[in-house]
mmCIF file with all atom_site columns, C-alpha atoms in Angstrom:
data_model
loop_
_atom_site.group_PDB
_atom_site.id
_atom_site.type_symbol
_atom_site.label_atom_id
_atom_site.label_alt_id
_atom_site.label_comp_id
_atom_site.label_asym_id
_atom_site.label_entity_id
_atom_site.label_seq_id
_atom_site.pdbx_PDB_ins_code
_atom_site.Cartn_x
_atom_site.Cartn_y
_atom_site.Cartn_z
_atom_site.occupancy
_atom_site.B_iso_or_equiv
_atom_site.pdbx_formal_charge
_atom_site.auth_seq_id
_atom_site.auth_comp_id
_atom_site.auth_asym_id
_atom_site.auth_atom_id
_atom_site.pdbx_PDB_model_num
ATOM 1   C CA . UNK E 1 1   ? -5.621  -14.173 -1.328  1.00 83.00 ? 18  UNK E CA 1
ATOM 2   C CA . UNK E 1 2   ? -3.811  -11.657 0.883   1.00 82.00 ? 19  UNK E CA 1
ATOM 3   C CA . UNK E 1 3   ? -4.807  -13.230 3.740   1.00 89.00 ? 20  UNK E CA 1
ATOM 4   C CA . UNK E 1 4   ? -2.814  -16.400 1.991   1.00 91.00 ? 21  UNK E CA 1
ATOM 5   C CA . UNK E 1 5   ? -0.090  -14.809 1.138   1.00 86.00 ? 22  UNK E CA 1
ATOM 6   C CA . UNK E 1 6   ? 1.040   -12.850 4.461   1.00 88.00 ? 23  UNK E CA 1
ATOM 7   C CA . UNK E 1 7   ? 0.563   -16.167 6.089   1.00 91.00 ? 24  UNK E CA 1
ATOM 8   C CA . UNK E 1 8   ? 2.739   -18.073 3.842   1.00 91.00 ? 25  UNK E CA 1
ATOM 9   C CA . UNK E 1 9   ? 5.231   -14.962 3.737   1.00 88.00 ? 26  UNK E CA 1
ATOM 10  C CA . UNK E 1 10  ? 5.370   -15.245 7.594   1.00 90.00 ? 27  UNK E CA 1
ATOM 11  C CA . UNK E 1 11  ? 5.799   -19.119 8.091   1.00 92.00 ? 28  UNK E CA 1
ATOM 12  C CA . UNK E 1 12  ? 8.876   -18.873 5.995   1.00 90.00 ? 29  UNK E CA 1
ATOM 13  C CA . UNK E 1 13  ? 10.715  -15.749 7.241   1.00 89.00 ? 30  UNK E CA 1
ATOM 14  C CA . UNK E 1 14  ? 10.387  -17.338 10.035  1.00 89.00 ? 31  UNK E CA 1
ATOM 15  C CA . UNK E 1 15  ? 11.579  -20.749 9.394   1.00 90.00 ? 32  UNK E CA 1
ATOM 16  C CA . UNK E 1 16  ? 14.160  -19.581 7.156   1.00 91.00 ? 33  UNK E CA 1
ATOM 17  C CA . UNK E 1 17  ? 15.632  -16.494 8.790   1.00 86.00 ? 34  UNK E CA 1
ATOM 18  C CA . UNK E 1 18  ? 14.466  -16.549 12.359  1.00 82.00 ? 35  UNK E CA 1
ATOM 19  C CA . UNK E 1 19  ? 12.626  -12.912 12.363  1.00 81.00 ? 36  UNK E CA 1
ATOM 20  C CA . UNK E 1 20  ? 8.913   -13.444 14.434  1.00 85.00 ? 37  UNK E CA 1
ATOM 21  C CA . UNK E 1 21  ? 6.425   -11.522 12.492  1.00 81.00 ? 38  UNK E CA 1
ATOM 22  C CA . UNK E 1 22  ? 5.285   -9.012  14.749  1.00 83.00 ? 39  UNK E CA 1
ATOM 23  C CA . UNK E 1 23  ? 9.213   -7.637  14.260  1.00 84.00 ? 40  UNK E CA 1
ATOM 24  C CA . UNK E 1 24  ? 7.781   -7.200  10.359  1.00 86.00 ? 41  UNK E CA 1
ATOM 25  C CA . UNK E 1 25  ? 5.645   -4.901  8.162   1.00 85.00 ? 42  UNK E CA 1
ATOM 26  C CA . UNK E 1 26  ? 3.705   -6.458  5.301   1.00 88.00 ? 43  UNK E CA 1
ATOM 27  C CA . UNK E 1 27  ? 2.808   -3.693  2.798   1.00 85.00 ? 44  UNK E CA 1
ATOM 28  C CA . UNK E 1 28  ? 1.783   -3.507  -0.832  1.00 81.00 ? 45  UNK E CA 1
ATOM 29  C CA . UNK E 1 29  ? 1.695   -1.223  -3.630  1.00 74.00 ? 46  UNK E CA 1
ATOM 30  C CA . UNK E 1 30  ? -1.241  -0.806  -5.765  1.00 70.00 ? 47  UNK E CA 1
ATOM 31  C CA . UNK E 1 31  ? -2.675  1.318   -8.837  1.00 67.00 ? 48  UNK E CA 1
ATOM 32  C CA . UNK E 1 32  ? -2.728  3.965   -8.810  1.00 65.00 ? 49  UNK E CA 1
ATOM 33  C CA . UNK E 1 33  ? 1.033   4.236   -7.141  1.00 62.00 ? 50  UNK E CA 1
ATOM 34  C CA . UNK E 1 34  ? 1.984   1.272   -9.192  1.00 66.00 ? 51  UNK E CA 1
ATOM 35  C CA . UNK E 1 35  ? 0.418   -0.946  -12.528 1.00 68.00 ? 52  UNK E CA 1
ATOM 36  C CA . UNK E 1 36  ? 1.120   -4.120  -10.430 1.00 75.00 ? 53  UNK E CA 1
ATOM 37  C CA . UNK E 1 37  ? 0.040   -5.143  -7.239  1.00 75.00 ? 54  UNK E CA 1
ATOM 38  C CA . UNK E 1 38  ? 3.249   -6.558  -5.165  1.00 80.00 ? 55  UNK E CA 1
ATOM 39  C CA . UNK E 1 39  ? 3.985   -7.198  -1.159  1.00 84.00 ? 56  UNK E CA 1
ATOM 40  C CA . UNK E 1 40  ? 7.121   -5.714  0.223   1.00 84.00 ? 57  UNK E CA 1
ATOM 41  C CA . UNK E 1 41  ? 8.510   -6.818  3.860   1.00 85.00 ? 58  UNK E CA 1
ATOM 42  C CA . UNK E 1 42  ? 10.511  -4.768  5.699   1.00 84.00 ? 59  UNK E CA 1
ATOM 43  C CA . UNK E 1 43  ? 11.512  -4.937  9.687   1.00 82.00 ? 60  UNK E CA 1
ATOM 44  C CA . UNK E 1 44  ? 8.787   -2.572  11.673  1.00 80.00 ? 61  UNK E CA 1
ATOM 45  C CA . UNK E 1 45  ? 11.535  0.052   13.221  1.00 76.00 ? 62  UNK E CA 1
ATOM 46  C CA . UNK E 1 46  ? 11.699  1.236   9.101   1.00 68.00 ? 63  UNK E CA 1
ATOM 47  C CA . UNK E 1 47  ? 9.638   4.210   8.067   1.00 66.00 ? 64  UNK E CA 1
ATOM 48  C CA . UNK E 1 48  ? 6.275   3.746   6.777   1.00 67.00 ? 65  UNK E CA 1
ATOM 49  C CA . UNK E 1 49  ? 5.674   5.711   3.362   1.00 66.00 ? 66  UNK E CA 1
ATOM 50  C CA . UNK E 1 50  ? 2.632   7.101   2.257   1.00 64.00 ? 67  UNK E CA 1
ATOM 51  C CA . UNK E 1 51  ? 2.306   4.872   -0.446  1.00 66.00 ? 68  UNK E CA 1
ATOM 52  C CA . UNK E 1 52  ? 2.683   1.935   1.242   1.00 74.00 ? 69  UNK E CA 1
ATOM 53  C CA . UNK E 1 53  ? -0.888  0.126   2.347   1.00 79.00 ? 70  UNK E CA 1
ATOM 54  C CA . UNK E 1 54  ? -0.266  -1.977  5.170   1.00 83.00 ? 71  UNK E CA 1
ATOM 55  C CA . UNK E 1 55  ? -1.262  -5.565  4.525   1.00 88.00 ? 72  UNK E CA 1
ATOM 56  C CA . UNK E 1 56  ? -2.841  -6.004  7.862   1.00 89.00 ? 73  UNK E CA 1
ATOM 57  C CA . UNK E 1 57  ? -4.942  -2.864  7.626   1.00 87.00 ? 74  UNK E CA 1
ATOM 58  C CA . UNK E 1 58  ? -6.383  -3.708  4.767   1.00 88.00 ? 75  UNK E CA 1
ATOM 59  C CA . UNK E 1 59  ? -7.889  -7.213  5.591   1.00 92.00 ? 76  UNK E CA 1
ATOM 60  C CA . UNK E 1 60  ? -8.777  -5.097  8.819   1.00 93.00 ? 77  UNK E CA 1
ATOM 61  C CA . UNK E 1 61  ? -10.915 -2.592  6.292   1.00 91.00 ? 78  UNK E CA 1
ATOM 62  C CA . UNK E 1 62  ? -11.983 -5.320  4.181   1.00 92.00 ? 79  UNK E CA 1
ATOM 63  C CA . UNK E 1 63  ? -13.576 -7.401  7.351   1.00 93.00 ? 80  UNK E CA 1
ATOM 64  C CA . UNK E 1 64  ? -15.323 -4.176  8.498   1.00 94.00 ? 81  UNK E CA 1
ATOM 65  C CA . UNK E 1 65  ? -16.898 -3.565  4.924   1.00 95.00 ? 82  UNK E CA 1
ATOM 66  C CA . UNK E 1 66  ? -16.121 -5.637  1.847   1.00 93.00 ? 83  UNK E CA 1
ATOM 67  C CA . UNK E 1 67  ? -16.823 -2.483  -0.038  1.00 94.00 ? 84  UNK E CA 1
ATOM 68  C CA . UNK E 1 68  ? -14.311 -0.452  2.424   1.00 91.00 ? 85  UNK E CA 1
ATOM 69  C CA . UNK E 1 69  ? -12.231 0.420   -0.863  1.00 84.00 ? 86  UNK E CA 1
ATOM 70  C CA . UNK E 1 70  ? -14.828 1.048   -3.358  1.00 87.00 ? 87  UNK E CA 1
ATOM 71  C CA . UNK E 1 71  ? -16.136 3.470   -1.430  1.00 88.00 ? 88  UNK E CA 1
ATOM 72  C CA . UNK E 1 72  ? -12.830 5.110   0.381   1.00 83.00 ? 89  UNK E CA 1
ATOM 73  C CA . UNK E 1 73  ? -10.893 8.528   -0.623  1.00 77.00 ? 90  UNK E CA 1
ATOM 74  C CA . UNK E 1 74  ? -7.344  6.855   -0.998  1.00 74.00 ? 91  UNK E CA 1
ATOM 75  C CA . UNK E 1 75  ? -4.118  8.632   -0.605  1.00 71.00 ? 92  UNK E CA 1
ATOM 76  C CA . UNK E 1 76  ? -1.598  8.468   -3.447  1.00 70.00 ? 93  UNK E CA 1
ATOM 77  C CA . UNK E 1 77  ? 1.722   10.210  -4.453  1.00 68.00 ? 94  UNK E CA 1
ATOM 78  C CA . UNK E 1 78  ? 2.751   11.192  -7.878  1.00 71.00 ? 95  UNK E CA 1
ATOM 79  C CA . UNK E 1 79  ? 5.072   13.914  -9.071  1.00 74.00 ? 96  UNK E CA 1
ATOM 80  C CA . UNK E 1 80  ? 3.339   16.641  -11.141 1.00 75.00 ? 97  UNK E CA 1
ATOM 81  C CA . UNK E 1 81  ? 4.195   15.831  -14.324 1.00 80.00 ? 98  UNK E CA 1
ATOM 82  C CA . UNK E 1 82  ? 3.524   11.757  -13.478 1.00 79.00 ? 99  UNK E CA 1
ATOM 83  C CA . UNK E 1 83  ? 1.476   10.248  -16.744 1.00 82.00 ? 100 UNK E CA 1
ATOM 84  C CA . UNK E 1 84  ? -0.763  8.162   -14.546 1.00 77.00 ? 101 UNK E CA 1
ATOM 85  C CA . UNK E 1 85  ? -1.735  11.664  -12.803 1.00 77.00 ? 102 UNK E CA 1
ATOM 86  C CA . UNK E 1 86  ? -2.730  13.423  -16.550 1.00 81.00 ? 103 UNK E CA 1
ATOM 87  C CA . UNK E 1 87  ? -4.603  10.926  -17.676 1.00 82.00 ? 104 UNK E CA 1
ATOM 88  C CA . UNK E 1 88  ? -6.301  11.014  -14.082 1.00 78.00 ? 105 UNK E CA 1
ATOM 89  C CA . UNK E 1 89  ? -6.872  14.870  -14.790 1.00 81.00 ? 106 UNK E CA 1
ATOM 90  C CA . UNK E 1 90  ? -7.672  14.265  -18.523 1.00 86.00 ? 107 UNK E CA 1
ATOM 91  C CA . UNK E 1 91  ? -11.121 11.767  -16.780 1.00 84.00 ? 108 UNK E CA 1
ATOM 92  C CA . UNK E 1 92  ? -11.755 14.686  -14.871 1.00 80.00 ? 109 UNK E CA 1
ATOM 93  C CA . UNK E 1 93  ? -11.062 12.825  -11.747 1.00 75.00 ? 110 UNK E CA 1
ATOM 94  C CA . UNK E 1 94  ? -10.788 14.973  -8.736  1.00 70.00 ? 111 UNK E CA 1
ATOM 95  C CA . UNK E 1 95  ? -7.370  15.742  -7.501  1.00 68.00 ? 112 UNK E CA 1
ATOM 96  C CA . UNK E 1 96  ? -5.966  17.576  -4.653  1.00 67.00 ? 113 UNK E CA 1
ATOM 97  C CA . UNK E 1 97  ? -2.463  18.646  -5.110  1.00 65.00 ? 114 UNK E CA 1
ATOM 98  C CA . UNK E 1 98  ? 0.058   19.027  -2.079  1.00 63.00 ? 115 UNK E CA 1
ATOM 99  C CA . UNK E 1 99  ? 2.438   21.432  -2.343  1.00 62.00 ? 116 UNK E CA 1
ATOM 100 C CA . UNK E 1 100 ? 6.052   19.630  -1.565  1.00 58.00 ? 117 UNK E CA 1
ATOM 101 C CA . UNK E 1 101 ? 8.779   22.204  -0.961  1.00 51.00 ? 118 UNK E CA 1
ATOM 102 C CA . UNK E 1 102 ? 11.025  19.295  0.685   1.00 47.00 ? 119 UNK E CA 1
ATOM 103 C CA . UNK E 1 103 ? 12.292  18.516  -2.723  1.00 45.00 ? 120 UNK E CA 1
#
């Protein structure tokens, strides 16, 4: 499906607003950094953010081991007090927190 979907996504930016796709990052937000799975596009010279997954990267991982993600340590931001991150703590999931004095 991803595979579908940054094809289609490149055909018509494209077609419709003249940008090649190698001038473009495909990227997607995922649980736990978001409920809903969604593709963003951006032009490449933008900043990449640590909560962004890189479409292309993933079908990368995903061709090297179908179970890349089930069996990955995944990166994922949330302020302290962030429900999703209790309830993560409440399972008695391990979490590393990163002290952020850049607030």
């Amino acid at each position: 499906m991803l595979e579908y979907i940054l094809r289609e996504c490149q055909l018509v930016i494209e077609q419709k607003f003249d940008h090649s796709s190698n001038q473009l990052n495909f990227y997607f937000h995922y649980q736990p950094t978001t409920y809903h799975l969604h593709i963003h596009i951006r032009l490449k010279k933008s900043l990449i953010l640590k909560t962004d997954i890189l479409v292309e990267e993933s079908l990368e991982n995903l061709t090297i081991s179908p179970n890349f993600y089930k069996e990955a340590t995944l990166l994922f931001v949330k302020k302290e007090k962030d429900e999703l991150l209790e309830k993560f703590r409440q399972l008695g999931k391990q979490m590393e927190t990163i002290n952020n004095s850049m607030r």
